[in-house]
mmCIF file of C-alpha atoms in Angstrom:
data_model
loop_
_atom_site.group_PDB
_atom_site.id
_atom_site.type_symbol
_atom_site.label_atom_id
_atom_site.label_comp_id
_atom_site.label_asym_id
_atom_site.label_seq_id
_atom_site.Cartn_x
_atom_site.Cartn_y
_atom_site.Cartn_z
ATOM 1 C CA UNK A 1 -59.290 0.865 -14.298
ATOM 2 C CA UNK A 2 -56.373 2.890 -15.582
ATOM 3 C CA UNK A 3 -56.293 4.839 -12.292
ATOM 4 C CA UNK A 4 -56.113 1.574 -10.327
ATOM 5 C CA UNK A 5 -53.219 0.339 -12.458
ATOM 6 C CA UNK A 6 -51.336 3.608 -11.967
ATOM 7 C CA UNK A 7 -51.944 3.477 -8.198
ATOM 8 C CA UNK A 8 -50.654 -0.116 -8.016
ATOM 9 C CA UNK A 9 -47.564 0.734 -10.018
ATOM 10 C CA UNK A 10 -46.744 3.699 -7.743
ATOM 11 C CA UNK A 11 -47.233 1.513 -4.651
ATOM 12 C CA UNK A 12 -44.866 -1.182 -5.912
ATOM 13 C CA UNK A 13 -42.275 1.424 -6.881
ATOM 14 C CA UNK A 14 -42.473 3.045 -3.432
ATOM 15 C CA UNK A 15 -42.055 -0.348 -1.757
ATOM 16 C CA UNK A 16 -38.990 -1.088 -3.876
ATOM 17 C CA UNK A 17 -37.401 2.283 -3.082
ATOM 18 C CA UNK A 18 -37.984 1.822 0.666
ATOM 19 C CA UNK A 19 -36.504 -1.675 0.537
ATOM 20 C CA UNK A 20 -33.387 -0.449 -1.265
ATOM 21 C CA UNK A 21 -33.035 2.427 1.201
ATOM 22 C CA UNK A 22 -33.298 0.060 4.151
ATOM 23 C CA UNK A 23 -30.686 -2.230 2.607
ATOM 24 C CA UNK A 24 -28.312 0.681 2.044
ATOM 25 C CA UNK A 25 -28.739 1.960 5.608
ATOM 26 C CA UNK A 26 -28.102 -1.536 6.901
ATOM 27 C CA UNK A 27 -24.848 -1.731 4.967
ATOM 28 C CA UNK A 28 -23.726 1.617 6.340
ATOM 29 C CA UNK A 29 -24.281 0.407 9.880
ATOM 30 C CA UNK A 30 -22.044 -2.670 9.462
ATOM 31 C CA UNK A 31 -18.706 -2.046 11.231
ATOM 32 C CA UNK A 32 -15.314 -2.845 9.719
ATOM 33 C CA UNK A 33 -14.416 -5.965 11.683
ATOM 34 C CA UNK A 34 -10.792 -6.400 10.729
ATOM 35 C CA UNK A 35 -7.523 -4.810 9.828
ATOM 36 C CA UNK A 36 -4.373 -6.275 8.378
ATOM 37 C CA UNK A 37 -2.976 -7.015 11.848
ATOM 38 C CA UNK A 38 -6.002 -8.772 13.312
ATOM 39 C CA UNK A 39 -9.596 -8.184 14.263
ATOM 40 C CA UNK A 40 -10.640 -4.615 15.097
ATOM 41 C CA UNK A 41 -14.088 -3.600 16.295
ATOM 42 C CA UNK A 42 -15.666 -0.393 17.602
ATOM 43 C CA UNK A 43 -16.848 -0.365 21.187
ATOM 44 C CA UNK A 44 -20.349 0.813 20.272
ATOM 45 C CA UNK A 45 -22.732 0.786 17.326
ATOM 46 C CA UNK A 46 -20.475 3.052 15.337
ATOM 47 C CA UNK A 47 -17.977 2.551 12.576
ATOM 48 C CA UNK A 48 -14.220 2.263 12.365
ATOM 49 C CA UNK A 49 -12.102 1.406 9.345
ATOM 50 C CA UNK A 50 -8.369 0.934 8.959
ATOM 51 C CA UNK A 51 -7.162 3.195 6.169
ATOM 52 C CA UNK A 52 -3.503 2.218 6.421
ATOM 53 C CA UNK A 53 -1.426 -0.284 8.325
ATOM 54 C CA UNK A 54 2.339 0.027 8.729
ATOM 55 C CA UNK A 55 4.441 -2.512 10.578
ATOM 56 C CA UNK A 56 8.084 -3.257 11.189
ATOM 57 C CA UNK A 57 9.189 -6.861 11.645
ATOM 58 C CA UNK A 58 12.661 -7.357 13.127
ATOM 59 C CA UNK A 59 14.078 -10.876 13.035
ATOM 60 C CA UNK A 60 17.379 -11.991 14.572
ATOM 61 C CA UNK A 61 17.052 -15.735 14.022
ATOM 62 C CA UNK A 62 15.209 -16.608 17.205
ATOM 63 C CA UNK A 63 13.251 -13.596 18.399
ATOM 64 C CA UNK A 64 10.820 -11.409 16.511
ATOM 65 C CA UNK A 65 9.764 -7.857 17.178
ATOM 66 C CA UNK A 66 6.750 -6.164 15.586
ATOM 67 C CA UNK A 67 6.174 -2.430 15.770
ATOM 68 C CA UNK A 68 2.675 -1.676 14.531
ATOM 69 C CA UNK A 69 0.938 1.588 13.696
ATOM 70 C CA UNK A 70 -2.605 1.907 12.364
ATOM 71 C CA UNK A 71 -4.301 4.855 10.693
ATOM 72 C CA UNK A 72 -8.058 4.685 11.257
ATOM 73 C CA UNK A 73 -11.131 6.628 10.186
ATOM 74 C CA UNK A 74 -14.607 6.583 11.651
ATOM 75 C CA UNK A 75 -16.750 7.958 14.454
ATOM 76 C CA UNK A 76 -16.110 5.359 17.182
ATOM 77 C CA UNK A 77 -14.806 6.627 20.532
ATOM 78 C CA UNK A 78 -13.608 3.200 21.692
ATOM 79 C CA UNK A 79 -11.850 0.537 19.656
ATOM 80 C CA UNK A 80 -10.718 -2.979 20.498
ATOM 81 C CA UNK A 81 -8.571 -5.361 18.494
ATOM 82 C CA UNK A 82 -6.830 -8.696 18.894
ATOM 83 C CA UNK A 83 -3.573 -9.940 17.391
ATOM 84 C CA UNK A 84 -2.382 -13.573 17.500
ATOM 85 C CA UNK A 85 1.315 -14.269 18.200
ATOM 86 C CA UNK A 86 3.153 -17.621 18.066
ATOM 87 C CA UNK A 87 4.677 -17.276 21.578
ATOM 88 C CA UNK A 88 4.101 -15.205 24.690
ATOM 89 C CA UNK A 89 4.723 -11.554 23.925
ATOM 90 C CA UNK A 90 5.887 -8.560 25.846
ATOM 91 C CA UNK A 91 4.171 -5.313 24.871
ATOM 92 C CA UNK A 92 5.260 -1.700 25.152
ATOM 93 C CA UNK A 93 4.631 1.576 23.350
ATOM 94 C CA UNK A 94 6.626 2.118 20.189
ATOM 95 C CA UNK A 95 8.456 5.224 19.050
ATOM 96 C CA UNK A 96 6.395 7.137 16.421
ATOM 97 C CA UNK A 97 9.609 8.708 15.071
ATOM 98 C CA UNK A 98 10.593 5.250 13.821
ATOM 99 C CA UNK A 99 8.109 5.460 10.958
ATOM 100 C CA UNK A 100 9.222 8.966 10.019
ATOM 101 C CA UNK A 101 12.784 7.670 9.665
ATOM 102 C CA UNK A 102 11.619 4.662 7.654
ATOM 103 C CA UNK A 103 9.678 6.911 5.277
ATOM 104 C CA UNK A 104 12.741 9.089 4.761
ATOM 105 C CA UNK A 105 15.133 6.184 4.167
ATOM 106 C CA UNK A 106 12.875 4.324 1.744
ATOM 107 C CA UNK A 107 11.461 7.336 -0.113
ATOM 108 C CA UNK A 108 11.620 7.006 -3.912
ATOM 109 C CA UNK A 109 14.207 8.982 -5.866
ATOM 110 C CA UNK A 110 12.717 11.771 -7.990
ATOM 111 C CA UNK A 111 14.256 12.130 -11.460
ATOM 112 C CA UNK A 112 13.355 14.122 -14.557
ATOM 113 C CA UNK A 113 13.090 12.345 -17.878
ATOM 114 C CA UNK A 114 12.837 14.306 -21.151
ATOM 115 C CA UNK A 115 11.065 13.164 -24.303
ATOM 116 C CA UNK A 116 11.332 14.619 -27.793
ATOM 117 C CA UNK A 117 7.952 13.909 -29.356
ATOM 118 C CA UNK A 118 4.793 15.195 -27.611
ATOM 119 C CA UNK A 119 2.901 12.821 -25.325
ATOM 120 C CA UNK A 120 -0.595 12.946 -23.925
ATOM 121 C CA UNK A 121 -0.897 16.246 -22.073
ATOM 122 C CA UNK A 122 1.724 18.049 -24.183
ATOM 123 C CA UNK A 123 0.636 20.542 -26.820
ATOM 124 C CA UNK A 124 -1.076 19.744 -29.141
ATOM 125 C CA UNK A 125 -2.062 16.414 -27.487
ATOM 126 C CA UNK A 126 -4.143 17.895 -24.675
ATOM 127 C CA UNK A 127 -6.831 15.219 -24.488
ATOM 128 C CA UNK A 128 -5.410 13.773 -21.261
ATOM 129 C CA UNK A 129 -5.453 15.182 -17.749
ATOM 130 C CA UNK A 130 -1.965 16.692 -18.008
ATOM 131 C CA UNK A 131 -0.391 14.444 -15.365
ATOM 132 C CA UNK A 132 1.677 11.964 -16.823
ATOM 133 C CA UNK A 133 13.056 -12.202 25.326
ATOM 134 C CA UNK A 134 9.717 -13.739 26.519
ATOM 135 C CA UNK A 135 9.155 -17.043 28.400
ATOM 136 C CA UNK A 136 7.932 -20.064 26.406
ATOM 137 C CA UNK A 137 4.240 -20.882 26.142
ATOM 138 C CA UNK A 138 2.712 -23.423 28.523
ATOM 139 C CA UNK A 139 2.415 -27.006 27.272
ATOM 140 C CA UNK A 140 -0.756 -27.990 25.406
ATOM 141 C CA UNK A 141 -3.715 -28.764 27.612
ATOM 142 C CA UNK A 142 -2.362 -26.933 30.643
ATOM 143 C CA UNK A 143 -4.584 -24.606 32.635
ATOM 144 C CA UNK A 144 -8.052 -23.225 31.899
ATOM 145 C CA UNK A 145 -9.501 -22.848 28.368
ATOM 146 C CA UNK A 146 -8.611 -19.134 28.557
ATOM 147 C CA UNK A 147 -5.778 -17.814 30.676
ATOM 148 C CA UNK A 148 -4.839 -14.195 31.372
ATOM 149 C CA UNK A 149 -1.047 -14.050 31.637
ATOM 150 C CA UNK A 150 -0.831 -10.298 32.039
ATOM 151 C CA UNK A 151 -2.616 -6.958 31.969
ATOM 152 C CA UNK A 152 -1.083 -3.528 31.556
ATOM 153 C CA UNK A 153 -1.946 0.062 30.726
ATOM 154 C CA UNK A 154 0.129 1.733 28.015
ATOM 155 C CA UNK A 155 -0.980 5.313 27.400
ATOM 156 C CA UNK A 156 -4.382 5.054 25.715
ATOM 157 C CA UNK A 157 -4.067 1.246 25.415
ATOM 158 C CA UNK A 158 -5.397 -1.353 27.834
ATOM 159 C CA UNK A 159 -3.550 -4.571 26.990
ATOM 160 C CA UNK A 160 -4.409 -8.147 27.983
ATOM 161 C CA UNK A 161 -2.179 -11.094 27.040
ATOM 162 C CA UNK A 162 -4.109 -14.339 26.693
ATOM 163 C CA UNK A 163 -3.742 -18.079 26.163
ATOM 164 C CA UNK A 164 -6.558 -20.287 24.887
ATOM 165 C CA UNK A 165 -7.227 -23.965 24.186
ATOM 166 C CA UNK A 166 -10.831 -23.498 22.990
ATOM 167 C CA UNK A 167 -11.870 -20.943 20.331
ATOM 168 C CA UNK A 168 -15.420 -20.746 21.723
ATOM 169 C CA UNK A 169 -14.103 -20.037 25.216
ATOM 170 C CA UNK A 170 -11.725 -17.421 23.831
ATOM 171 C CA UNK A 171 -14.595 -15.757 21.986
ATOM 172 C CA UNK A 172 -16.677 -15.814 25.167
ATOM 173 C CA UNK A 173 -13.909 -14.208 27.227
ATOM 174 C CA UNK A 174 -13.385 -11.490 24.640
ATOM 175 C CA UNK A 175 -17.119 -10.797 24.454
ATOM 176 C CA UNK A 176 -17.499 -10.547 28.254
ATOM 177 C CA UNK A 177 -14.485 -8.233 28.516
ATOM 178 C CA UNK A 178 -15.569 -5.562 26.085
ATOM 179 C CA UNK A 179 -14.490 -7.164 22.792
ATOM 180 C CA UNK A 180 -17.862 -7.502 21.046
ATOM 181 C CA UNK A 181 -16.530 -9.532 18.135
ATOM 182 C CA UNK A 182 -18.661 -11.115 15.397
ATOM 183 C CA UNK A 183 -19.618 -14.813 15.675
ATOM 184 C CA UNK A 184 -17.568 -15.704 12.589
ATOM 185 C CA UNK A 185 -14.385 -14.731 14.462
ATOM 186 C CA UNK A 186 -14.533 -18.073 16.300
ATOM 187 C CA UNK A 187 -13.846 -19.938 13.082
ATOM 188 C CA UNK A 188 -11.057 -17.540 12.117
ATOM 189 C CA UNK A 189 -9.356 -18.028 15.505
ATOM 190 C CA UNK A 190 -9.542 -21.842 15.373
ATOM 191 C CA UNK A 191 -6.269 -22.353 13.388
ATOM 192 C CA UNK A 192 -4.384 -20.266 15.955
ATOM 193 C CA UNK A 193 -5.930 -22.164 18.880
ATOM 194 C CA UNK A 194 -5.016 -25.483 17.277
ATOM 195 C CA UNK A 195 -1.405 -24.309 16.887
ATOM 196 C CA UNK A 196 -1.287 -23.095 20.522
ATOM 197 C CA UNK A 197 -0.646 -19.466 19.619
ATOM 198 C CA UNK A 198 -1.276 -16.726 22.180
ATOM 199 C CA UNK A 199 -3.085 -13.401 21.815
ATOM 200 C CA UNK A 200 -2.605 -9.729 22.510
ATOM 201 C CA UNK A 201 -5.997 -8.100 23.097
ATOM 202 C CA UNK A 202 -6.047 -4.303 23.158
ATOM 203 C CA UNK A 203 -8.710 -1.739 24.032
ATOM 204 C CA UNK A 204 -8.108 1.852 23.042
ATOM 205 C CA UNK A 205 -9.883 5.039 24.083
ATOM 206 C CA UNK A 206 -8.924 8.609 23.131
ATOM 207 C CA UNK A 207 -7.223 10.849 25.660
ATOM 208 C CA UNK A 208 -10.133 13.323 25.463
ATOM 209 C CA UNK A 209 -13.616 12.002 26.222
ATOM 210 C CA UNK A 210 -16.151 12.421 23.451
ATOM 211 C CA UNK A 211 -13.474 12.483 20.738
ATOM 212 C CA UNK A 212 -13.628 9.998 17.880
ATOM 213 C CA UNK A 213 -10.587 7.873 17.178
ATOM 214 C CA UNK A 214 -9.168 8.978 13.846
ATOM 215 C CA UNK A 215 -5.793 9.405 12.204
ATOM 216 C CA UNK A 216 -2.524 7.630 13.086
ATOM 217 C CA UNK A 217 -2.688 5.803 16.429
ATOM 218 C CA UNK A 218 0.257 5.414 18.780
ATOM 219 C CA UNK A 219 2.434 2.453 17.714
ATOM 220 C CA UNK A 220 2.687 -0.716 19.784
ATOM 221 C CA UNK A 221 5.915 -2.736 20.118
ATOM 222 C CA UNK A 222 5.559 -6.520 20.548
ATOM 223 C CA UNK A 223 8.426 -8.952 21.225
ATOM 224 C CA UNK A 224 8.166 -12.763 21.184
ATOM 225 C CA UNK A 225 10.095 -15.882 20.261
ATOM 226 C CA UNK A 226 9.283 -17.653 16.994
ATOM 227 C CA UNK A 227 10.477 -20.546 14.871
ATOM 228 C CA UNK A 228 10.637 -18.218 11.874
ATOM 229 C CA UNK A 229 9.656 -14.662 10.957
ATOM 230 C CA UNK A 230 5.903 -14.388 10.497
ATOM 231 C CA UNK A 231 3.399 -11.554 10.226
ATOM 232 C CA UNK A 232 -0.155 -12.508 11.322
ATOM 233 C CA UNK A 233 -2.696 -11.796 8.577
ATOM 234 C CA UNK A 234 -5.309 -14.561 8.749
ATOM 235 C CA UNK A 235 -7.884 -12.510 10.697
ATOM 236 C CA UNK A 236 -7.810 -9.885 7.958
ATOM 237 C CA UNK A 237 -10.100 -12.109 5.905
ATOM 238 C CA UNK A 238 -12.954 -10.801 8.090
ATOM 239 C CA UNK A 239 -12.511 -7.275 6.722
ATOM 240 C CA UNK A 240 -15.385 -5.850 4.689
ATOM 241 C CA UNK A 241 -13.206 -3.410 2.708
ATOM 242 C CA UNK A 242 -9.973 -3.727 0.683
ATOM 243 C CA UNK A 243 -6.830 -3.818 2.818
ATOM 244 C CA UNK A 244 -3.467 -2.153 2.214
ATOM 245 C CA UNK A 245 -0.293 -3.413 3.890
ATOM 246 C CA UNK A 246 3.021 -1.611 4.272
ATOM 247 C CA UNK A 247 5.591 -3.927 5.859
ATOM 248 C CA UNK A 248 9.209 -3.134 6.757
ATOM 249 C CA UNK A 249 11.458 -6.106 7.523
ATOM 250 C CA UNK A 250 14.764 -5.779 9.377
ATOM 251 C CA UNK A 251 17.006 -8.853 9.250
ATOM 252 C CA UNK A 252 20.572 -9.873 8.495
ATOM 253 C CA UNK A 253 19.675 -10.236 4.809
ATOM 254 C CA UNK A 254 17.089 -9.125 2.288
ATOM 255 C CA UNK A 255 13.741 -10.817 2.960
ATOM 256 C CA UNK A 256 10.606 -11.649 0.964
ATOM 257 C CA UNK A 257 7.140 -13.152 1.608
ATOM 258 C CA UNK A 258 6.933 -16.854 0.849
ATOM 259 C CA UNK A 259 3.629 -16.331 -1.018
ATOM 260 C CA UNK A 260 0.944 -13.760 -1.774
ATOM 261 C CA UNK A 261 -1.581 -15.393 0.663
ATOM 262 C CA UNK A 262 -4.512 -14.383 -1.517
ATOM 263 C CA UNK A 263 -3.622 -10.757 -2.243
ATOM 264 C CA UNK A 264 -1.973 -9.044 -5.155
ATOM 265 C CA UNK A 265 1.663 -9.848 -5.773
ATOM 266 C CA UNK A 266 3.848 -8.364 -2.993
ATOM 267 C CA UNK A 267 6.171 -5.696 -4.336
ATOM 268 C CA UNK A 268 9.520 -4.600 -2.940
ATOM 269 C CA UNK A 269 9.676 -0.824 -2.702
ATOM 270 C CA UNK A 270 13.088 -0.575 -1.015
ATOM 271 C CA UNK A 271 16.012 -2.835 -0.146
ATOM 272 C CA UNK A 272 19.284 -1.744 1.397
ATOM 273 C CA UNK A 273 21.421 -1.636 4.511
ATOM 274 C CA UNK A 274 20.614 0.763 7.321
ATOM 275 C CA UNK A 275 23.357 3.344 7.696
ATOM 276 C CA UNK A 276 21.834 5.451 10.496
ATOM 277 C CA UNK A 277 23.969 5.502 13.653
ATOM 278 C CA UNK A 278 21.461 7.039 16.032
ATOM 279 C CA UNK A 279 17.718 7.272 16.474
ATOM 280 C CA UNK A 280 14.972 4.641 16.792
ATOM 281 C CA UNK A 281 15.743 3.005 13.423
ATOM 282 C CA UNK A 282 19.427 2.556 14.277
ATOM 283 C CA UNK A 283 18.522 1.028 17.653
ATOM 284 C CA UNK A 284 16.011 -1.407 16.160
ATOM 285 C CA UNK A 285 18.321 -2.357 13.268
ATOM 286 C CA UNK A 286 21.266 -3.245 15.534
ATOM 287 C CA UNK A 287 22.152 -6.834 14.627
ATOM 288 C CA UNK A 288 19.649 -6.844 11.750
ATOM 289 C CA UNK A 289 20.965 -4.151 9.413
ATOM 290 C CA UNK A 290 19.237 -5.021 6.102
ATOM 291 C CA UNK A 291 15.932 -3.245 5.491
ATOM 292 C CA UNK A 292 13.350 -4.546 3.026
ATOM 293 C CA UNK A 293 10.153 -2.557 2.444
ATOM 294 C CA UNK A 294 7.214 -4.519 1.051
ATOM 295 C CA UNK A 295 3.838 -3.254 -0.138
ATOM 296 C CA UNK A 296 0.769 -5.345 -0.902
ATOM 297 C CA UNK A 297 -2.896 -4.778 -1.679
ATOM 298 C CA UNK A 298 -5.775 -7.072 -0.746
ATOM 299 C CA UNK A 299 -8.764 -6.043 -2.893
ATOM 300 C CA UNK A 300 -10.701 -9.158 -1.741
ATOM 301 C CA UNK A 301 -9.823 -9.749 1.939
ATOM 302 C CA UNK A 302 -11.979 -12.886 2.135
ATOM 303 C CA UNK A 303 -9.391 -14.603 -0.087
ATOM 304 C CA UNK A 304 -6.590 -14.227 2.489
ATOM 305 C CA UNK A 305 -5.428 -17.789 3.133
ATOM 306 C CA UNK A 306 -2.915 -17.491 5.959
ATOM 307 C CA UNK A 307 -0.161 -15.495 7.618
ATOM 308 C CA UNK A 308 2.810 -13.899 5.890
ATOM 309 C CA UNK A 309 5.782 -16.216 6.373
ATOM 310 C CA UNK A 310 8.996 -14.385 5.527
ATOM 311 C CA UNK A 311 12.131 -15.946 4.071
ATOM 312 C CA UNK A 312 15.575 -14.888 2.925
ATOM 313 C CA UNK A 313 15.696 -13.600 -0.662
ATOM 314 C CA UNK A 314 18.069 -15.313 -3.145
ATOM 315 C CA UNK A 315 20.460 -12.332 -3.051
ATOM 316 C CA UNK A 316 21.004 -9.167 -1.023
ATOM 317 C CA UNK A 317 20.396 -6.950 -4.034
ATOM 318 C CA UNK A 318 19.682 -3.337 -3.188
ATOM 319 C CA UNK A 319 16.737 -1.544 -4.721
ATOM 320 C CA UNK A 320 15.176 1.883 -4.580
ATOM 321 C CA UNK A 321 12.145 3.114 -6.441
ATOM 322 C CA UNK A 322 12.683 5.809 -9.034
ATOM 323 C CA UNK A 323 9.789 8.071 -9.942
ATOM 324 C CA UNK A 324 10.299 9.847 -13.258
ATOM 325 C CA UNK A 325 8.755 13.175 -14.098
ATOM 326 C CA UNK A 326 8.357 13.244 -17.868
ATOM 327 C CA UNK A 327 8.923 16.613 -19.514
ATOM 328 C CA UNK A 328 8.870 17.694 -23.134
ATOM 329 C CA UNK A 329 12.291 18.829 -24.353
ATOM 330 C CA UNK A 330 12.257 22.529 -25.250
ATOM 331 C CA UNK A 331 14.631 25.208 -26.554
ATOM 332 C CA UNK A 332 14.022 28.632 -25.013
ATOM 333 C CA UNK A 333 10.508 27.514 -24.156
ATOM 334 C CA UNK A 334 9.659 26.236 -27.646
ATOM 335 C CA UNK A 335 9.179 22.466 -28.133
ATOM 336 C CA UNK A 336 12.270 21.023 -29.780
ATOM 337 C CA UNK A 337 10.157 18.902 -32.102
ATOM 338 C CA UNK A 338 8.356 22.004 -33.347
ATOM 339 C CA UNK A 339 11.625 23.825 -34.008
ATOM 340 C CA UNK A 340 12.942 20.756 -35.835
ATOM 341 C CA UNK A 341 9.873 20.497 -38.015
ATOM 342 C CA UNK A 342 9.873 24.251 -38.680
ATOM 343 C CA UNK A 343 13.574 24.180 -39.623
ATOM 344 C CA UNK A 344 12.991 21.241 -41.914
ATOM 345 C CA UNK A 345 10.022 22.965 -43.512
ATOM 346 C CA UNK A 346 12.021 26.184 -44.084
ATOM 347 C CA UNK A 347 14.888 24.195 -45.595
ATOM 348 C CA UNK A 348 12.499 22.321 -47.878
ATOM 349 C CA UNK A 349 10.859 25.564 -48.986
ATOM 350 C CA UNK A 350 14.253 27.150 -49.675
ATOM 351 C CA UNK A 351 15.348 24.156 -51.723
ATOM 352 C CA UNK A 352 12.122 24.202 -53.735
ATOM 353 C CA UNK A 353 12.534 27.940 -54.401
ATOM 354 C CA UNK A 354 16.063 27.433 -55.686
ATOM 355 C CA UNK A 355 14.924 24.725 -58.098
ATOM 356 C CA UNK A 356 12.010 26.903 -59.303
ATOM 357 C CA UNK A 357 14.329 29.848 -60.049
ATOM 358 C CA UNK A 358 16.700 27.620 -61.932
ATOM 359 C CA UNK A 359 13.884 26.214 -64.055
ATOM 360 C CA UNK A 360 12.593 29.670 -65.114
ATOM 361 C CA UNK A 361 15.969 31.399 -65.753
ATOM 362 C CA UNK A 362 17.148 31.474 -69.448
ATOM 363 C CA UNK A 363 20.136 29.293 -70.278
ATOM 364 C CA UNK A 364 22.889 31.841 -71.240
ATOM 365 C CA UNK A 365 25.419 29.128 -71.874
ATOM 366 C CA UNK A 366 23.853 28.023 -75.159
ATOM 367 C CA UNK A 367 25.978 29.006 -78.263
ATOM 368 C CA UNK A 368 24.282 31.300 -80.899
ATOM 369 C CA UNK A 369 23.548 29.745 -84.272
ATOM 370 C CA UNK A 370 26.423 30.173 -86.815
ATOM 371 C CA UNK A 371 26.103 33.207 -89.097
ATOM 372 C CA UNK A 372 25.996 32.708 -92.922
ATOM 373 C CA UNK A 373 29.320 33.373 -94.612
ATOM 374 C CA UNK A 374 29.189 35.221 -97.981
ATOM 375 C CA UNK A 375 30.470 33.148 -100.852
ATOM 376 C CA UNK A 376 34.081 33.723 -101.735
ATOM 377 C CA UNK A 377 34.863 36.030 -104.754
ATOM 378 C CA UNK A 378 36.845 34.455 -107.541
ATOM 379 C CA UNK A 379 38.800 36.996 -109.543
#
C-alpha cells in the first residue's frame, strides 16, 4: 500500500513538472508584438524585442517630422512593424549621426561633491556595494477599405503607405502582405481608423542573409501635416514587456507631454536652445531651435491609454541633468573626519594630563606656620 502511495505521488509530481515546463516553453515562444512606436512582429516563429526606442519630433506649427531609431534584440531575420500617422506621410532614411549629436548635446554634467562624514561604502561603513509637406488625406468614405498610396524601398526597409476605413480590412491586408499581426491588433487599430489616420507599414530584412536583426536599426524619417504635435503610442499597449521611451522634441519653445498616458511620470532630462550651426541636428532644428529631451518608462504597457500629445511648457526654462560623484573629503589621503577626531582626542588627552599634573603637584605658595617667639626679658 505504501509503495502504491509513493508511486502515485511521484506520478503527480512528474505531471506537474511537465505542465510547468510546457507553460514556460510556451511563454518563451510568444513574440514581442509591440514597441513604443507601433506594432512590431517577427517574420517567422522567432522572437524580437525592442530594447530601446529613440525618436525626434520636430514641430513648426503645421507640419511634424519624426525621426525614429529602434534598438532590437532577438533571433528573427525579418521584422515588420506599423506606425499610425494623422496625415499622409513621406518617408525617407534618417541620418544616424543625428542621435550621436543629440546624445552629446543633452549629456548630463559630471560634478564631484565632497562630504565630511563617512557614508555607505566609505571606511568604516563598508556594508554597501561601494557605488554611491505631404498632400491631405482623402475625405472619409472615399475609395476602397484599404488603399495603397505608395510603396518604396529604402535600404533594408520596404515601406508601404496605407489608408483604411475598416480595421478588419486593414488587418487582412497586413496579414496577406507579410505582416502576421495578432488578432487583438484589430481592436487597437480601431481608434485610428475611426479618426481617419493613415499608416506606414515597414518590412525590414538584414543586408546579409541568415543574420539576425539585432542592435540599433537604421533610422526612418517621416514627415506629415498635423493639427498639433503628437507621438503615436497607443499600439504599445500590445507589448508583452516593459517599454522605455526616449523622446527629443524640437519646437520654437520648450515642450511637454499633456499627460502620462498610463506610464510613469515623464521626466525632462534636457531643455535648451540648439547652438549647432552645421550637421544633421542644426539642419533639423532650423526654425525650431528649442530642444526638450523627455524620458518615460512604461512598466505595464497594457495601461497605455492613448498617444502622446505635446504642448508648450509654461516657460522656456533651460535644464540640464547634473550627476554628482560623491567623495569623502581627505587630507593627504587620510579622511578629514578621522584627522579631526584624532586631533580632538589628542587635545582632550593633553588637557586631562595638564589637570592631573596640577592636582598632584605640591602647593609651594602656601605660607609656613609662624615660629614661636621667645618671651621678652624684663631687666
